[in-house]
Amino acid sequence: MAMPESGEVADERRGTATADPAVAVERSEADGGFKGGGQQQRSRFEAGSMPGMFGEKGEPSLLGASEPGAGISWEKGEQLRRYAVGLMSGTSVDGIDAAAVEIIGVPGGDGGVSVRLLAFENKPYPADVRREIFELFDPARATVDRVGAMNVRLGRLYADAALSVIGKAGLSPADVSVVGSHGQTIYHAPEAGFTVQIGEGAVIAARTGIPCVSDFRPADLAVGGQGAPLVPFTEYLLYREPDRTLLLQNIGGIGNVTVIPAGCGPEDVYAFDTGPGNMLIDGVASLVTGGALAMDAGGALAARGSANETLLGELRQDAYYALPVPKSTGRERFGADYLERIVRRGRELGLSDADLAATVTRLTAWSIGDAYDRFIAARYAADLMIVGGGGSYNPVLMRDLAAEMAARGVTVATQEAVGGSSDAKEAIAFALLADYAMARQPANLPAATGAARPAVLGRSRTEHSTRLGLQARQALLERGYSRVRAQ
Ligand SMILES: Nc1ncnc2c1ncn2[C@@H]1O[C@H](COP(=O)(O)OP(=O)(O)OP(=O)(O)O)[C@@H](O)[C@H]1O
Ligand SMILES: CC(=O)N[C@H]1[C@@H]2OC[C@@H](O2)[C@@H](O)[C@@H]1O[C@H](C)C(=O)O
């Protein structure tokens, strides 16, 4: 989605936000940052990890006091403060979300970590890039030469997005300890043990001079997980509360929910993909306008139609909804072919464009309520559902979702309403996941992905010729980041 500059958005939203002090997400007055709450709970991941990483209070540091330019600043006895960039390109293929953040705390340490958003940007993909990515979703057209070329082209675009958001945050590349880049998923086949994200990390590292962590998902797949969803680990770190059970619902191309029980440890958190998010809504908007619209902006099309119960009844029968959790999905199931079948059937039933849009919008909302009934309600009564992702900007979808969840006694709020950012959340998550990767700390949640055990995620690329990038990495290594925990 083509978003305005983050500062403007944040300011505008701040005016309308109904900050809920009970939610464990604090927004900095200055810049819309996040700070993790509930960090007092010790966890399996945290307990005893990397003791003495920063020395006892007052002990001389390895590198002395704050070192501007080393990517971090650190004073005696203080916790490590560093800057990181997170890049996310989701299944909607709308572009690159880039977040520059400040991170304080020890990954995997007792005190937890806090993250503050410094700047956010969304860089829409050039039209030809978006078009070609859609072609690469078709395995027959995703030939090695095309995938290889796009891998490098995206690497360059990601690097430029990172440099841009770094500038916007008032930082220079030398200040940044790591870029975490999710990449663009072009195929996701967890049942076959693989997933493919492209956007070459080596290119990002070379072009920015900053170490880059990419390819987060394969390490989880390698230990039996789905490789998705990965954001729940960061949601556990940043959102958990002692007294309320939260559902964090993302509505991107695909919908996914994270269940964060009141007072939970990491082993209690679970998550799964609920089904299509905006994917079908975008698809209908595009199909009925001959490609002129990439989304149903403001839910305008759906608002003019009505959901058709016959078609809905048929779509609800899709086997995905009943599959046991953990589970993840993508365009392989809910992509172009599925959409064409829906539109064909809708036409048979005499539906207008607007009715089709209203029907797939209602289906997305229904799938989230249905997932609650099947996989959550018997275990936890949720206090609040916090919705992020671009779907939260679709008022028709939000209306339908609020109705679904009200029937189940669950209040629905947007990320903005609790001081977060629907746009920036996943990019922030990949900055934090990269920070954990640099610290060689596990960052998957086995209960979310189905992995047999925690795994250190990501593939690191370092630009060795860049003195400051290397220096930043050295500084992290010297503080114990090289310790690999037994798995
Ligand atoms: N103003 C708006 N009105 C309606 N829909 C919107 C609006 N803004 C964004 N969206 C929807 O949000 C989508 C983008 O959401 P988002 O960026 O969260 O997805 P993503 O990160 O690509 O997906 P995923 O989380 O599945 O990887 C758009 O494709 C569109 O459907
Ligand atoms: C394979 C893949 O890219 N999956 C995405 C997708 O988009 C939403 C949902 O499906 C989620 O499972 C995941 O992304 C988020 C960022 C995650 O890993 O948490």
Coordinates of C-alpha atoms and ligand atoms in Angstrom, one line a residue:
M1 CA 0.0 0.0 0.0
A2 CA 1.4 3.4 -0.8
M3 CA 1.7 5.0 2.6
P4 CA 2.4 8.5 3.6
E5 CA 5.5 9.3 5.5
S6 CA 5.4 7.6 8.9
G7 CA 5.8 10.7 11.0
E8 CA 2.7 12.3 9.5
V9 CA 0.7 9.1 9.9
A10 CA 1.8 8.6 13.4
D11 CA 0.9 12.2 14.3
E12 CA -2.5 11.9 12.7
R13 CA -3.3 8.6 14.4
R14 CA -2.0 9.8 17.7
G15 CA -4.9 12.3 17.6
T16 CA -7.4 9.6 17.2
A17 CA -5.8 6.8 19.3
T18 CA -7.5 5.7 22.4
A19 CA -4.4 4.5 24.2
D20 CA -5.2 1.8 26.6
P21 CA -2.8 2.0 29.6
A22 CA -3.5 -1.6 30.5
V23 CA -2.0 -2.9 27.3
A24 CA 1.7 -3.7 27.6
V25 CA 2.7 -1.5 24.7
E26 CA 3.9 1.9 25.6
R27 CA 4.1 4.6 23.0
S28 CA 6.9 7.1 23.4
E29 CA 5.4 10.6 23.4
A30 CA 8.1 11.7 21.0
D31 CA 8.0 9.1 18.3
G32 CA 5.5 6.3 18.6
G33 CA 7.9 3.8 20.0
F34 CA 7.2 0.5 21.6
K35 CA 8.4 -0.8 24.9
G36 CA 7.9 -4.4 26.0
G37 CA 5.8 -5.0 29.0
G38 CA 5.6 -7.9 31.5
Q39 CA 9.3 -8.6 31.3
Q40 CA 9.4 -9.7 34.8
Q41 CA 8.4 -13.2 33.9
R42 CA 11.4 -15.6 33.4
S43 CA 11.1 -17.9 30.5
R44 CA 12.6 -21.0 29.1
F45 CA 14.4 -18.8 26.6
E46 CA 15.5 -16.2 29.1
A47 CA 16.5 -18.3 32.1
G48 CA 20.3 -18.3 32.6
S49 CA 21.1 -17.4 29.1
M50 CA 24.4 -15.6 28.5
P51 CA 25.2 -14.7 32.1
G52 CA 27.6 -11.8 32.5
M53 CA 27.2 -10.8 28.9
F54 CA 27.6 -7.2 29.9
G55 CA 29.7 -7.8 33.0
E56 CA 28.7 -6.8 36.5
K57 CA 27.6 -3.3 37.0
G58 CA 30.5 -1.0 37.0
E59 CA 32.9 -3.5 35.5
P60 CA 35.0 -2.0 32.7
S61 CA 33.6 -2.7 29.3
L62 CA 35.5 -4.5 26.6
L63 CA 35.4 -1.5 24.3
G64 CA 35.2 1.2 26.9
A65 CA 32.5 3.8 26.9
S66 CA 30.1 4.7 24.2
E67 CA 31.5 4.4 20.8
P68 CA 29.7 6.4 18.2
G69 CA 30.0 4.8 14.8
A70 CA 30.3 1.3 16.1
G71 CA 26.6 0.8 15.6
I72 CA 26.0 0.7 19.3
S73 CA 26.6 2.9 22.3
W74 CA 27.2 1.4 25.7
E75 CA 28.1 3.0 29.0
K76 CA 29.6 1.1 31.9
G77 CA 26.9 -0.9 33.7
E78 CA 24.3 0.0 31.1
Q79 CA 22.4 -2.3 28.9
L80 CA 23.5 -2.4 25.2
R81 CA 21.7 0.2 23.1
R82 CA 21.8 -0.4 19.3
Y83 CA 20.0 0.6 16.2
A84 CA 18.6 -1.9 13.7
V85 CA 16.5 -1.8 10.5
G86 CA 13.7 -4.3 9.7
L87 CA 12.4 -4.8 6.2
M88 CA 9.2 -6.6 5.4
S89 CA 7.7 -7.4 2.0
G90 CA 4.5 -9.4 2.6
T91 CA 2.2 -11.6 0.6
S92 CA 0.2 -8.6 -0.6
V93 CA 3.2 -7.7 -2.7
D94 CA 2.5 -4.0 -2.2
G95 CA 6.1 -3.0 -1.5
I96 CA 8.7 -2.7 1.2
D97 CA 8.0 -1.8 4.7
A98 CA 11.1 -0.4 6.4
A99 CA 11.5 0.4 10.1
A100 CA 14.5 1.9 11.9
V101 CA 14.4 1.0 15.6
E102 CA 16.3 1.4 18.7
I103 CA 16.7 -1.8 20.8
I104 CA 17.7 -1.9 24.4
G105 CA 18.3 -5.0 26.5
V106 CA 19.8 -8.4 26.1
P107 CA 18.4 -10.8 23.6
G108 CA 17.4 -13.9 25.6
G109 CA 18.4 -12.1 28.9
D110 CA 16.4 -11.8 32.1
G111 CA 15.5 -8.2 31.6
G112 CA 13.9 -8.7 28.1
V113 CA 14.3 -6.1 25.4
S114 CA 12.5 -2.9 24.5
V115 CA 12.1 -1.5 21.0
R116 CA 11.5 2.0 20.0
L117 CA 10.3 2.9 16.5
L118 CA 12.5 5.8 15.1
A119 CA 11.2 6.0 11.5
F120 CA 9.0 4.0 9.2
E121 CA 8.6 4.1 5.4
N122 CA 6.7 2.1 2.8
K123 CA 8.3 2.0 -0.6
P124 CA 5.8 0.6 -3.2
Y125 CA 7.4 -1.8 -5.6
P126 CA 7.9 -0.5 -9.1
A127 CA 5.0 -1.7 -11.2
D128 CA 7.1 -4.1 -13.3
V129 CA 8.6 -5.6 -10.2
R130 CA 5.2 -6.3 -8.7
R131 CA 4.0 -7.8 -12.0
E132 CA 7.0 -10.0 -12.3
I133 CA 6.7 -11.2 -8.7
F134 CA 3.2 -12.3 -9.3
E135 CA 4.5 -14.3 -12.3
L136 CA 7.1 -16.0 -10.1
F137 CA 4.3 -17.3 -7.9
D138 CA 3.6 -19.7 -10.7
P139 CA 6.3 -22.4 -10.4
A140 CA 6.2 -23.0 -14.2
R141 CA 7.2 -19.4 -14.8
A142 CA 9.6 -19.2 -11.9
T143 CA 12.6 -20.3 -13.9
V144 CA 16.0 -20.2 -12.2
D145 CA 17.3 -17.3 -14.3
R146 CA 14.2 -15.2 -13.5
V147 CA 14.3 -16.0 -9.8
G148 CA 18.1 -15.3 -9.7
A149 CA 17.7 -11.9 -11.4
M150 CA 14.8 -10.9 -9.2
N151 CA 16.7 -12.0 -6.1
V152 CA 19.4 -9.5 -6.9
R153 CA 17.1 -6.8 -8.0
L154 CA 15.1 -7.0 -4.8
G155 CA 18.3 -7.0 -2.8
R156 CA 19.1 -3.6 -4.3
L157 CA 15.7 -2.3 -3.7
Y158 CA 15.8 -3.5 -0.1
A159 CA 19.2 -1.9 0.5
D160 CA 17.9 1.4 -0.8
A161 CA 14.8 1.2 1.4
A162 CA 17.1 0.5 4.4
L163 CA 19.3 3.5 3.6
S164 CA 16.3 5.7 3.1
V165 CA 14.7 4.8 6.5
I166 CA 18.1 5.2 8.2
G167 CA 18.4 8.7 6.8
K168 CA 14.8 9.4 7.9
A169 CA 15.7 8.4 11.4
G170 CA 18.6 10.8 11.4
L171 CA 21.1 8.0 11.6
S172 CA 23.9 7.0 9.3
P173 CA 24.6 3.4 8.1
A174 CA 27.6 3.3 10.5
D175 CA 25.2 3.7 13.4
V176 CA 23.2 0.6 12.6
S177 CA 24.2 -2.8 13.9
V178 CA 22.1 -5.0 11.6
V179 CA 19.5 -5.0 8.9
G180 CA 16.9 -7.8 9.2
S181 CA 15.2 -8.5 5.9
H182 CA 12.3 -10.9 5.5
G183 CA 12.5 -10.9 1.7
Q184 CA 9.6 -11.7 -0.7
T185 CA 8.0 -15.1 -0.3
I186 CA 7.5 -16.6 -3.7
Y187 CA 6.7 -20.1 -2.6
H188 CA 5.7 -21.6 0.7
A189 CA 5.5 -25.4 1.0
P190 CA 5.9 -26.3 4.7
E191 CA 4.5 -29.8 4.0
A192 CA 7.5 -30.4 1.7
G193 CA 9.9 -28.8 4.2
F194 CA 10.7 -25.7 2.2
T195 CA 9.9 -22.0 1.7
V196 CA 11.4 -19.5 -0.7
Q197 CA 12.0 -15.9 0.2
I198 CA 14.1 -13.8 -2.2
G199 CA 16.0 -10.5 -1.9
E200 CA 19.7 -11.3 -1.6
G201 CA 21.1 -10.5 1.8
A202 CA 24.6 -10.3 0.5
V203 CA 23.6 -7.5 -1.8
I204 CA 21.9 -5.6 1.1
A205 CA 25.1 -6.0 3.2
A206 CA 27.3 -4.9 0.4
R207 CA 25.2 -1.9 -0.6
T208 CA 24.5 -0.6 2.9
G209 CA 27.8 -1.7 4.6
I210 CA 25.7 -3.1 7.4
P211 CA 25.5 -6.8 8.4
C212 CA 22.3 -8.3 7.1
V213 CA 20.3 -11.2 8.4
S214 CA 17.8 -12.7 5.9
D215 CA 16.2 -16.1 5.2
F216 CA 14.7 -16.5 8.7
R217 CA 12.3 -19.3 7.9
P218 CA 14.4 -22.3 6.8
A219 CA 16.0 -22.9 10.2
D220 CA 12.5 -23.4 11.7
L221 CA 11.5 -25.7 8.9
A222 CA 14.7 -27.7 9.4
V223 CA 13.6 -28.6 12.9
G224 CA 10.1 -29.6 11.8
G225 CA 8.3 -26.3 11.9
Q226 CA 6.1 -24.5 9.4
G227 CA 8.7 -21.7 9.1
A228 CA 5.8 -19.4 9.9
P229 CA 4.5 -17.4 11.6
L230 CA 7.6 -15.9 13.1
V231 CA 6.3 -12.6 14.3
P232 CA 4.6 -14.2 17.3
F233 CA 8.0 -14.5 19.1
T234 CA 8.4 -10.7 19.0
E235 CA 4.7 -10.2 20.0
Y236 CA 5.4 -12.4 23.0
L237 CA 8.3 -10.2 23.9
L238 CA 6.6 -6.9 23.3
Y239 CA 2.9 -7.4 24.1
R240 CA 2.4 -9.9 26.9
E241 CA 0.4 -8.8 29.9
P242 CA 0.0 -10.3 33.3
D243 CA -3.8 -10.1 33.5
R244 CA -5.3 -10.1 30.0
T245 CA -5.4 -12.7 27.2
L246 CA -4.7 -10.9 23.9
L247 CA -5.2 -12.0 20.4
L248 CA -2.9 -10.3 17.9
Q249 CA -4.6 -10.6 14.6
N250 CA -2.6 -9.7 11.5
I251 CA -4.5 -9.1 8.3
G252 CA -2.0 -8.9 5.5
G253 CA -2.3 -10.9 2.3
I254 CA -2.9 -13.9 4.6
G255 CA -4.5 -13.6 8.1
N256 CA -2.6 -14.9 11.1
V257 CA -3.4 -14.8 14.8
T258 CA -1.2 -15.0 17.9
V259 CA -2.7 -16.1 21.2
I260 CA -0.9 -14.5 24.1
P261 CA -2.5 -15.8 27.3
A262 CA -2.5 -13.7 30.5
G263 CA 0.8 -14.1 32.4
C264 CA 2.2 -16.5 29.8
G265 CA 5.6 -17.9 29.2
P266 CA 6.9 -18.5 25.6
E267 CA 5.7 -22.1 25.7
D268 CA 2.1 -20.9 26.2
V269 CA 2.0 -18.7 23.2
Y270 CA 0.7 -20.2 20.0
A271 CA -0.2 -18.9 16.6
F272 CA -1.3 -19.9 13.1
D273 CA -2.5 -18.6 9.8
T274 CA -6.3 -18.1 9.9
G275 CA -6.7 -18.2 6.1
P276 CA -7.0 -15.5 3.5
G277 CA -6.5 -11.9 4.7
N278 CA -6.7 -9.2 2.0
M279 CA -5.6 -11.6 -0.7
L280 CA -9.1 -12.4 -2.0
I281 CA -10.3 -8.9 -1.5
D282 CA -7.4 -7.5 -3.5
G283 CA -7.9 -10.2 -6.0
V284 CA -11.6 -9.3 -6.6
A285 CA -10.8 -5.6 -6.8
S286 CA -8.2 -6.2 -9.4
L287 CA -10.1 -8.8 -11.4
V288 CA -13.3 -6.8 -11.7
T289 CA -11.4 -3.7 -12.7
G290 CA -9.2 -5.4 -15.2
G291 CA -6.2 -4.7 -13.0
A292 CA -6.9 -1.0 -12.5
L293 CA -7.3 -1.4 -8.7
A294 CA -4.8 -3.3 -6.5
M295 CA -7.1 -3.2 -3.5
D296 CA -10.6 -2.3 -2.3
A297 CA -9.5 1.0 -0.8
G298 CA -11.6 2.0 2.2
G299 CA -13.8 -1.0 1.5
A300 CA -15.7 1.2 -1.1
L301 CA -16.6 -1.7 -3.4
A302 CA -17.7 -4.1 -0.7
A303 CA -19.7 -1.4 1.0
R304 CA -21.9 -1.2 -2.1
G305 CA -22.7 -4.9 -2.1
S306 CA -24.0 -7.6 0.1
A307 CA -22.4 -10.9 1.1
N308 CA -24.0 -13.9 -0.5
E309 CA -24.9 -16.7 1.9
T310 CA -24.9 -19.4 -0.7
L311 CA -21.3 -18.6 -1.9
L312 CA -20.2 -18.1 1.7
G313 CA -21.6 -21.4 2.7
E314 CA -19.5 -23.1 0.0
L315 CA -16.3 -21.2 0.7
R316 CA -16.6 -22.0 4.4
Q317 CA -16.1 -25.7 3.5
D318 CA -12.5 -25.2 2.4
A319 CA -10.5 -27.9 4.2
Y320 CA -7.9 -25.4 5.4
Y321 CA -10.1 -24.0 8.2
A322 CA -10.5 -27.4 9.9
L323 CA -6.8 -28.3 9.6
P324 CA -5.2 -28.7 13.0
V325 CA -2.9 -26.0 14.3
P326 CA -0.1 -25.0 13.9
K327 CA -0.6 -24.4 10.3
S328 CA 0.4 -21.8 7.7
T329 CA -0.8 -21.1 4.2
G330 CA -0.3 -18.7 1.2
R331 CA -1.0 -18.0 -2.4
E332 CA -0.5 -21.7 -3.2
R333 CA -4.0 -22.3 -1.7
F334 CA -5.7 -18.9 -1.8
G335 CA -4.1 -17.4 -4.9
A336 CA -5.1 -16.8 -8.5
D337 CA -6.7 -20.1 -9.2
Y338 CA -8.9 -20.1 -6.2
L339 CA -9.9 -16.5 -6.9
E340 CA -10.9 -17.4 -10.4
R341 CA -13.1 -20.2 -9.1
I342 CA -14.8 -17.9 -6.7
V343 CA -15.5 -15.3 -9.3
R344 CA -16.9 -17.9 -11.8
R345 CA -19.2 -19.3 -9.1
G346 CA -20.2 -15.8 -8.0
R347 CA -21.2 -15.0 -11.6
E348 CA -23.3 -18.2 -11.8
L349 CA -25.1 -17.0 -8.7
G350 CA -25.7 -13.6 -10.3
L351 CA -23.5 -11.6 -8.0
S352 CA -22.3 -8.1 -8.9
D353 CA -18.7 -7.0 -8.5
A354 CA -19.7 -5.3 -5.2
D355 CA -21.5 -8.5 -4.0
L356 CA -18.3 -10.5 -4.7
A357 CA -16.2 -8.0 -2.8
A358 CA -18.6 -8.0 0.1
T359 CA -18.7 -11.8 0.1
V360 CA -14.9 -12.3 0.2
T361 CA -14.6 -9.5 2.8
R362 CA -17.2 -11.3 5.0
L363 CA -15.4 -14.6 4.4
T364 CA -12.1 -13.2 5.8
A365 CA -13.9 -11.9 8.9
W366 CA -15.7 -15.2 9.3
S367 CA -12.5 -17.2 9.1
I368 CA -11.1 -15.3 12.0
G369 CA -14.1 -15.9 14.2
D370 CA -14.2 -19.5 13.1
A371 CA -10.6 -19.9 14.0
Y372 CA -11.4 -18.6 17.5
D373 CA -14.2 -21.1 17.9
R374 CA -12.1 -24.0 16.7
F375 CA -8.7 -23.4 18.2
I376 CA -8.9 -20.8 20.9
A377 CA -12.2 -20.5 22.8
A378 CA -11.9 -23.9 24.6
R379 CA -8.5 -23.0 26.0
Y380 CA -8.7 -19.2 26.6
A381 CA -11.4 -16.6 26.7
A382 CA -9.7 -13.6 25.0
D383 CA -10.0 -10.2 26.5
L384 CA -9.0 -8.2 23.4
M385 CA -8.2 -8.7 19.8
I386 CA -5.7 -6.2 18.4
V387 CA -5.7 -6.0 14.6
G388 CA -2.7 -5.0 12.6
G389 CA -1.7 -5.2 8.9
G390 CA -3.3 -3.4 6.0
G391 CA -6.7 -5.0 6.6
S392 CA -7.2 -2.8 9.6
Y393 CA -7.6 0.1 7.1
N394 CA -10.6 -1.5 5.5
P395 CA -13.7 -0.3 7.4
V396 CA -16.0 -2.9 5.9
L397 CA -13.7 -5.7 7.0
M398 CA -13.2 -4.2 10.4
R399 CA -17.0 -3.8 10.8
D400 CA -17.6 -7.5 9.8
L401 CA -14.8 -8.6 12.1
A402 CA -16.1 -6.6 15.1
A403 CA -19.5 -8.2 14.6
E404 CA -18.0 -11.7 14.4
M405 CA -15.9 -11.2 17.6
A406 CA -18.7 -9.3 19.5
A407 CA -20.8 -12.4 19.1
R408 CA -18.0 -14.2 20.9
G409 CA -17.6 -11.6 23.6
V410 CA -14.3 -10.3 22.3
T411 CA -13.6 -6.6 21.7
V412 CA -11.7 -5.6 18.6
A413 CA -9.1 -2.7 18.5
T414 CA -6.6 -1.6 16.0
Q415 CA -2.8 -1.5 16.6
E416 CA -3.1 2.3 16.5
A417 CA -5.8 2.3 19.2
V418 CA -3.2 0.7 21.6
G419 CA -0.3 2.9 20.5
G420 CA 1.2 0.6 17.9
S421 CA 1.4 0.8 14.2
S422 CA -0.4 -1.6 11.8
D423 CA 2.0 -0.8 9.0
A424 CA 5.3 -0.9 10.9
K425 CA 4.7 -3.9 13.2
E426 CA 6.1 -6.7 11.0
A427 CA 9.1 -4.6 9.9
I428 CA 9.8 -3.9 13.5
A429 CA 9.6 -7.6 14.2
F430 CA 12.3 -8.4 11.6
A431 CA 14.6 -5.9 13.1
L432 CA 14.2 -7.6 16.5
L433 CA 14.5 -11.1 15.0
A434 CA 17.8 -10.0 13.3
D435 CA 19.0 -8.7 16.6
Y436 CA 18.3 -12.2 18.1
A437 CA 20.1 -13.8 15.2
M438 CA 23.2 -11.6 15.8
A439 CA 23.1 -12.7 19.4
R440 CA 22.8 -16.3 18.3
Q441 CA 19.6 -16.6 20.3
P442 CA 16.7 -18.8 19.3
A443 CA 13.7 -16.8 18.0
N444 CA 11.1 -19.2 16.9
L445 CA 8.2 -20.2 19.1
P446 CA 7.8 -24.0 18.7
A447 CA 4.1 -23.7 19.7
A448 CA 3.6 -21.2 16.9
T449 CA 5.4 -23.0 14.1
G450 CA 5.3 -26.6 15.3
A451 CA 9.0 -26.9 15.4
A452 CA 10.5 -29.6 17.5
R453 CA 12.7 -27.2 19.3
P454 CA 13.8 -23.5 19.4
A455 CA 16.2 -22.6 16.6
V456 CA 18.5 -19.7 15.9
L457 CA 17.0 -18.1 12.8
G458 CA 18.5 -16.4 9.8
R459 CA 21.4 -16.3 7.4
S460 CA 24.0 -13.6 8.2
R461 CA 25.8 -11.6 5.6
T462 CA 28.5 -9.2 6.6
E463 CA 30.1 -6.6 4.5
H464 CA 33.7 -7.2 5.7
S465 CA 35.2 -4.4 3.6
T466 CA 33.2 -1.9 5.6
R467 CA 35.1 -1.0 8.6
L468 CA 32.3 0.3 10.7
G469 CA 29.9 -2.5 9.8
L470 CA 32.6 -5.0 10.8
Q471 CA 33.4 -3.0 13.9
A472 CA 29.7 -3.1 14.9
R473 CA 29.7 -6.8 14.5
Q474 CA 32.9 -7.2 16.4
A475 CA 31.5 -5.2 19.3
L476 CA 28.5 -7.5 19.4
L477 CA 30.6 -10.6 19.3
E478 CA 32.9 -9.3 22.0
R479 CA 29.9 -8.9 24.2
G480 CA 29.1 -12.6 24.1
Y481 CA 26.9 -12.6 21.0
S482 CA 28.9 -15.5 19.6
R483 CA 27.7 -17.9 22.2
V484 CA 25.5 -20.5 20.6
R485 CA 23.1 -22.1 23.0
A486 CA 22.8 -25.8 22.9
Q487 CA 19.6 -26.8 21.1
Ligands
LIG1 N1 -6.9 2.0 2.9 C1 -7.1 0.7 2.7 N2 -8.3 0.3 2.5 C2 -8.5 -1.1 2.3 N3 -7.5 -2.0 2.3 C3 -6.3 -1.5 2.6 C4 -6.0 -0.2 2.8 N4 -4.7 -0.1 3.0 C5 -4.2 -1.3 3.0 N5 -5.1 -2.2 2.7 C6 -5.0 -3.6 2.5 O1 -3.8 -4.1 3.1 C7 -3.0 -4.8 2.2 C8 -1.6 -4.7 2.6 O2 -1.4 -5.2 3.9 P1 0.0 -5.6 4.5 O3 1.0 -4.6 4.1 O4 -0.3 -5.7 6.0 O5 0.2 -7.0 3.9 P2 1.5 -7.8 3.7 O6 2.5 -7.5 4.8 O7 1.9 -7.8 2.3 O8 0.9 -9.3 4.0 P3 1.4 -10.5 5.0 O9 1.3 -10.0 6.4 O10 0.4 -11.6 4.7 O11 2.7 -10.9 4.6 C9 -3.3 -4.3 0.9 O12 -3.0 -5.2 -0.2 C10 -4.8 -4.0 1.0 O13 -5.6 -5.1 0.8
LIG2 C1 5.6 -17.8 4.3 C2 5.2 -16.5 4.6 O1 5.7 -15.5 4.1 N1 4.2 -16.3 5.5 C3 3.7 -15.0 6.0 C4 2.3 -14.8 5.4 O2 1.9 -13.5 5.7 C5 1.1 -13.6 6.9 C6 1.2 -15.1 7.3 O3 1.4 -15.6 6.0 C7 2.5 -15.4 8.1 O4 2.5 -16.8 8.3 C8 3.8 -15.0 7.4 O5 4.3 -13.8 7.8 C9 4.4 -13.2 9.0 C10 5.3 -12.0 8.9 C11 5.1 -14.1 10.1 O6 5.9 -14.9 9.8 O7 4.7 -13.9 11.3

